[in-house]
C-alpha cells in the first residue's frame, strides 16, 4: 500500500495525538481491520476510517484516496464508538 501525508499535518498529528501519520499504515495490518466511510459535506471529499489493532491497542486512521495512493489525514487511538463498531464487525 502506497501511503502519503503532508509534513505539516504530520507535525500537527504528532503534537495532538502523539503519533506520526506513517503509523496509520500499521492499522491496515490487522486482519480484522474495519474500513468505515466517514463522508461529511464539510470535508469536501470522501474520507474513510480504518480501525484496527496494533500491539493490542485499537487505533483509527482517517484517510482519503488520491488515485492509487492512501493519503493520511489523522491517526489516533480509537474512541468508544469506533471500538463498538470494531467489536461488532470484526468477529
mmCIF file with all atom_site columns, C-alpha atoms in Angstrom:
data_model
loop_
_atom_site.group_PDB
_atom_site.id
_atom_site.type_symbol
_atom_site.label_atom_id
_atom_site.label_alt_id
_atom_site.label_comp_id
_atom_site.label_asym_id
_atom_site.label_entity_id
_atom_site.label_seq_id
_atom_site.pdbx_PDB_ins_code
_atom_site.Cartn_x
_atom_site.Cartn_y
_atom_site.Cartn_z
_atom_site.occupancy
_atom_site.B_iso_or_equiv
_atom_site.pdbx_formal_charge
_atom_site.auth_seq_id
_atom_site.auth_comp_id
_atom_site.auth_asym_id
_atom_site.auth_atom_id
_atom_site.pdbx_PDB_model_num
ATOM 1  C CA . UNK A 1 1  ? 0.000   0.000   0.000  1.00 0.00 ? 1  UNK A CA 1
ATOM 2  C CA . UNK A 1 2  ? 1.334   3.380   -1.019 1.00 0.00 ? 2  UNK A CA 1
ATOM 3  C CA . UNK A 1 3  ? 0.858   5.841   1.869  1.00 0.00 ? 3  UNK A CA 1
ATOM 4  C CA . UNK A 1 4  ? 1.387   9.588   1.652  1.00 0.00 ? 4  UNK A CA 1
ATOM 5  C CA . UNK A 1 5  ? 0.871   12.509  4.029  1.00 0.00 ? 5  UNK A CA 1
ATOM 6  C CA . UNK A 1 6  ? 1.533   16.188  4.374  1.00 0.00 ? 6  UNK A CA 1
ATOM 7  C CA . UNK A 1 7  ? 4.570   17.037  6.537  1.00 0.00 ? 7  UNK A CA 1
ATOM 8  C CA . UNK A 1 8  ? 2.765   19.910  8.276  1.00 0.00 ? 8  UNK A CA 1
ATOM 9  C CA . UNK A 1 9  ? -0.224  17.649  9.002  1.00 0.00 ? 9  UNK A CA 1
ATOM 10 C CA . UNK A 1 10 ? 2.181   15.035  10.359 1.00 0.00 ? 10 UNK A CA 1
ATOM 11 C CA . UNK A 1 11 ? 3.628   17.555  12.810 1.00 0.00 ? 11 UNK A CA 1
ATOM 12 C CA . UNK A 1 12 ? 0.124   18.535  13.970 1.00 0.00 ? 12 UNK A CA 1
ATOM 13 C CA . UNK A 1 13 ? -0.857  14.872  14.424 1.00 0.00 ? 13 UNK A CA 1
ATOM 14 C CA . UNK A 1 14 ? 2.321   14.150  16.402 1.00 0.00 ? 14 UNK A CA 1
ATOM 15 C CA . UNK A 1 15 ? 1.538   17.055  18.729 1.00 0.00 ? 15 UNK A CA 1
ATOM 16 C CA . UNK A 1 16 ? -2.185  16.333  19.100 1.00 0.00 ? 16 UNK A CA 1
ATOM 17 C CA . UNK A 1 17 ? -2.218  12.508  19.158 1.00 0.00 ? 17 UNK A CA 1
ATOM 18 C CA . UNK A 1 18 ? 1.442   11.652  19.842 1.00 0.00 ? 18 UNK A CA 1
ATOM 19 C CA . UNK A 1 19 ? 1.584   9.538   16.666 1.00 0.00 ? 19 UNK A CA 1
ATOM 20 C CA . UNK A 1 20 ? 3.211   10.068  13.272 1.00 0.00 ? 20 UNK A CA 1
ATOM 21 C CA . UNK A 1 21 ? 0.870   9.755   10.298 1.00 0.00 ? 21 UNK A CA 1
ATOM 22 C CA . UNK A 1 22 ? 3.039   6.946   8.921  1.00 0.00 ? 22 UNK A CA 1
ATOM 23 C CA . UNK A 1 23 ? 1.858   4.847   11.888 1.00 0.00 ? 23 UNK A CA 1
ATOM 24 C CA . UNK A 1 24 ? -1.507  4.655   10.119 1.00 0.00 ? 24 UNK A CA 1
ATOM 25 C CA . UNK A 1 25 ? -0.129  2.049   7.749  1.00 0.00 ? 25 UNK A CA 1
ATOM 26 C CA . UNK A 1 26 ? 0.138   -0.375  10.665 1.00 0.00 ? 26 UNK A CA 1
ATOM 27 C CA . UNK A 1 27 ? -3.618  -0.137  11.298 1.00 0.00 ? 27 UNK A CA 1
ATOM 28 C CA . UNK A 1 28 ? -4.204  -1.846  7.933  1.00 0.00 ? 28 UNK A CA 1
ATOM 29 C CA . UNK A 1 29 ? -2.032  -4.807  9.028  1.00 0.00 ? 29 UNK A CA 1
ATOM 30 C CA . UNK A 1 30 ? -4.768  -6.048  11.377 1.00 0.00 ? 30 UNK A CA 1
ATOM 31 C CA . UNK A 1 31 ? -6.522  -8.906  9.509  1.00 0.00 ? 31 UNK A CA 1
ATOM 32 C CA . UNK A 1 32 ? -9.767  -7.805  11.213 1.00 0.00 ? 32 UNK A CA 1
ATOM 33 C CA . UNK A 1 33 ? -9.286  -4.132  10.286 1.00 0.00 ? 33 UNK A CA 1
ATOM 34 C CA . UNK A 1 34 ? -12.610 -2.412  9.668  1.00 0.00 ? 34 UNK A CA 1
ATOM 35 C CA . UNK A 1 35 ? -12.926 0.178   6.892  1.00 0.00 ? 35 UNK A CA 1
ATOM 36 C CA . UNK A 1 36 ? -15.739 2.617   7.584  1.00 0.00 ? 36 UNK A CA 1
ATOM 37 C CA . UNK A 1 37 ? -16.934 5.510   5.410  1.00 0.00 ? 37 UNK A CA 1
ATOM 38 C CA . UNK A 1 38 ? -16.642 8.927   7.012  1.00 0.00 ? 38 UNK A CA 1
ATOM 39 C CA . UNK A 1 39 ? -18.412 11.134  4.498  1.00 0.00 ? 39 UNK A CA 1
ATOM 40 C CA . UNK A 1 40 ? -19.228 14.652  5.643  1.00 0.00 ? 40 UNK A CA 1
ATOM 41 C CA . UNK A 1 41 ? -20.061 17.503  3.266  1.00 0.00 ? 41 UNK A CA 1
ATOM 42 C CA . UNK A 1 42 ? -17.872 19.860  5.297  1.00 0.00 ? 42 UNK A CA 1
ATOM 43 C CA . UNK A 1 43 ? -14.772 17.804  4.368  1.00 0.00 ? 43 UNK A CA 1
ATOM 44 C CA . UNK A 1 44 ? -15.303 18.307  0.644  1.00 0.00 ? 44 UNK A CA 1
ATOM 45 C CA . UNK A 1 45 ? -14.041 14.790  -0.149 1.00 0.00 ? 45 UNK A CA 1
ATOM 46 C CA . UNK A 1 46 ? -14.866 11.178  0.685  1.00 0.00 ? 46 UNK A CA 1
ATOM 47 C CA . UNK A 1 47 ? -12.918 10.126  3.754  1.00 0.00 ? 47 UNK A CA 1
ATOM 48 C CA . UNK A 1 48 ? -12.567 6.694   5.272  1.00 0.00 ? 48 UNK A CA 1
ATOM 49 C CA . UNK A 1 49 ? -11.615 5.364   8.675  1.00 0.00 ? 49 UNK A CA 1
ATOM 50 C CA . UNK A 1 50 ? -9.537  2.232   9.133  1.00 0.00 ? 50 UNK A CA 1
ATOM 51 C CA . UNK A 1 51 ? -9.976  0.833   12.633 1.00 0.00 ? 51 UNK A CA 1
ATOM 52 C CA . UNK A 1 52 ? -7.556  -1.887  13.691 1.00 0.00 ? 52 UNK A CA 1
ATOM 53 C CA . UNK A 1 53 ? -5.397  -3.351  16.420 1.00 0.00 ? 53 UNK A CA 1
ATOM 54 C CA . UNK A 1 54 ? -1.719  -2.509  16.745 1.00 0.00 ? 54 UNK A CA 1
ATOM 55 C CA . UNK A 1 55 ? 0.104   -4.150  19.639 1.00 0.00 ? 55 UNK A CA 1
ATOM 56 C CA . UNK A 1 56 ? -3.191  -4.949  21.419 1.00 0.00 ? 56 UNK A CA 1
ATOM 57 C CA . UNK A 1 57 ? -4.486  -1.353  21.253 1.00 0.00 ? 57 UNK A CA 1
ATOM 58 C CA . UNK A 1 58 ? -7.158  -0.077  18.869 1.00 0.00 ? 58 UNK A CA 1
ATOM 59 C CA . UNK A 1 59 ? -6.256  2.796   16.527 1.00 0.00 ? 59 UNK A CA 1
ATOM 60 C CA . UNK A 1 60 ? -8.129  4.752   13.882 1.00 0.00 ? 60 UNK A CA 1
ATOM 61 C CA . UNK A 1 61 ? -6.539  6.088   10.707 1.00 0.00 ? 61 UNK A CA 1
ATOM 62 C CA . UNK A 1 62 ? -8.553  8.676   8.763  1.00 0.00 ? 62 UNK A CA 1
ATOM 63 C CA . UNK A 1 63 ? -7.565  8.860   5.123  1.00 0.00 ? 63 UNK A CA 1
ATOM 64 C CA . UNK A 1 64 ? -8.575  9.691   1.556  1.00 0.00 ? 64 UNK A CA 1
ATOM 65 C CA . UNK A 1 65 ? -7.712  8.105   -1.753 1.00 0.00 ? 65 UNK A CA 1
ATOM 66 C CA . UNK A 1 66 ? -5.632  10.179  -4.142 1.00 0.00 ? 66 UNK A CA 1
ATOM 67 C CA . UNK A 1 67 ? -5.536  7.926   -7.179 1.00 0.00 ? 67 UNK A CA 1
ATOM 68 C CA . UNK A 1 68 ? -3.966  4.667   -6.019 1.00 0.00 ? 68 UNK A CA 1
ATOM 69 C CA . UNK A 1 69 ? -2.381  6.382   -3.035 1.00 0.00 ? 69 UNK A CA 1
ATOM 70 C CA . UNK A 1 70 ? -3.709  6.456   0.516  1.00 0.00 ? 70 UNK A CA 1
ATOM 71 C CA . UNK A 1 71 ? -3.243  9.954   1.959  1.00 0.00 ? 71 UNK A CA 1
ATOM 72 C CA . UNK A 1 72 ? -3.349  10.014  5.748  1.00 0.00 ? 72 UNK A CA 1
ATOM 73 C CA . UNK A 1 73 ? -5.338  12.772  7.407  1.00 0.00 ? 73 UNK A CA 1
ATOM 74 C CA . UNK A 1 74 ? -5.199  11.677  11.057 1.00 0.00 ? 74 UNK A CA 1
ATOM 75 C CA . UNK A 1 75 ? -4.075  8.724   13.194 1.00 0.00 ? 75 UNK A CA 1
ATOM 76 C CA . UNK A 1 76 ? -5.185  8.342   16.798 1.00 0.00 ? 76 UNK A CA 1
ATOM 77 C CA . UNK A 1 77 ? -6.398  5.936   19.463 1.00 0.00 ? 77 UNK A CA 1
ATOM 78 C CA . UNK A 1 78 ? -9.933  4.828   18.686 1.00 0.00 ? 78 UNK A CA 1
ATOM 79 C CA . UNK A 1 79 ? -12.914 6.252   20.533 1.00 0.00 ? 79 UNK A CA 1
ATOM 80 C CA . UNK A 1 80 ? -15.729 4.263   22.187 1.00 0.00 ? 80 UNK A CA 1
ATOM 81 C CA . UNK A 1 81 ? -17.957 4.330   19.106 1.00 0.00 ? 81 UNK A CA 1
ATOM 82 C CA . UNK A 1 82 ? -15.158 3.009   16.895 1.00 0.00 ? 82 UNK A CA 1
ATOM 83 C CA . UNK A 1 83 ? -14.419 0.329   19.498 1.00 0.00 ? 83 UNK A CA 1
ATOM 84 C CA . UNK A 1 84 ? -18.076 -0.804  19.352 1.00 0.00 ? 84 UNK A CA 1
ATOM 85 C CA . UNK A 1 85 ? -18.022 -0.897  15.547 1.00 0.00 ? 85 UNK A CA 1
ATOM 86 C CA . UNK A 1 86 ? -14.793 -2.880  15.554 1.00 0.00 ? 86 UNK A CA 1
ATOM 87 C CA . UNK A 1 87 ? -16.159 -5.355  18.086 1.00 0.00 ? 87 UNK A CA 1
ATOM 88 C CA . UNK A 1 88 ? -19.446 -5.703  16.199 1.00 0.00 ? 88 UNK A CA 1
ATOM 89 C CA . UNK A 1 89 ? -17.994 -6.282  12.748 1.00 0.00 ? 89 UNK A CA 1
ATOM 90 C CA . UNK A 1 90 ? -14.647 -7.947  13.380 1.00 0.00 ? 90 UNK A CA 1
ATOM 91 C CA . UNK A 1 91 ? -15.777 -11.244 14.575 1.00 0.00 ? 91 UNK A CA 1
#
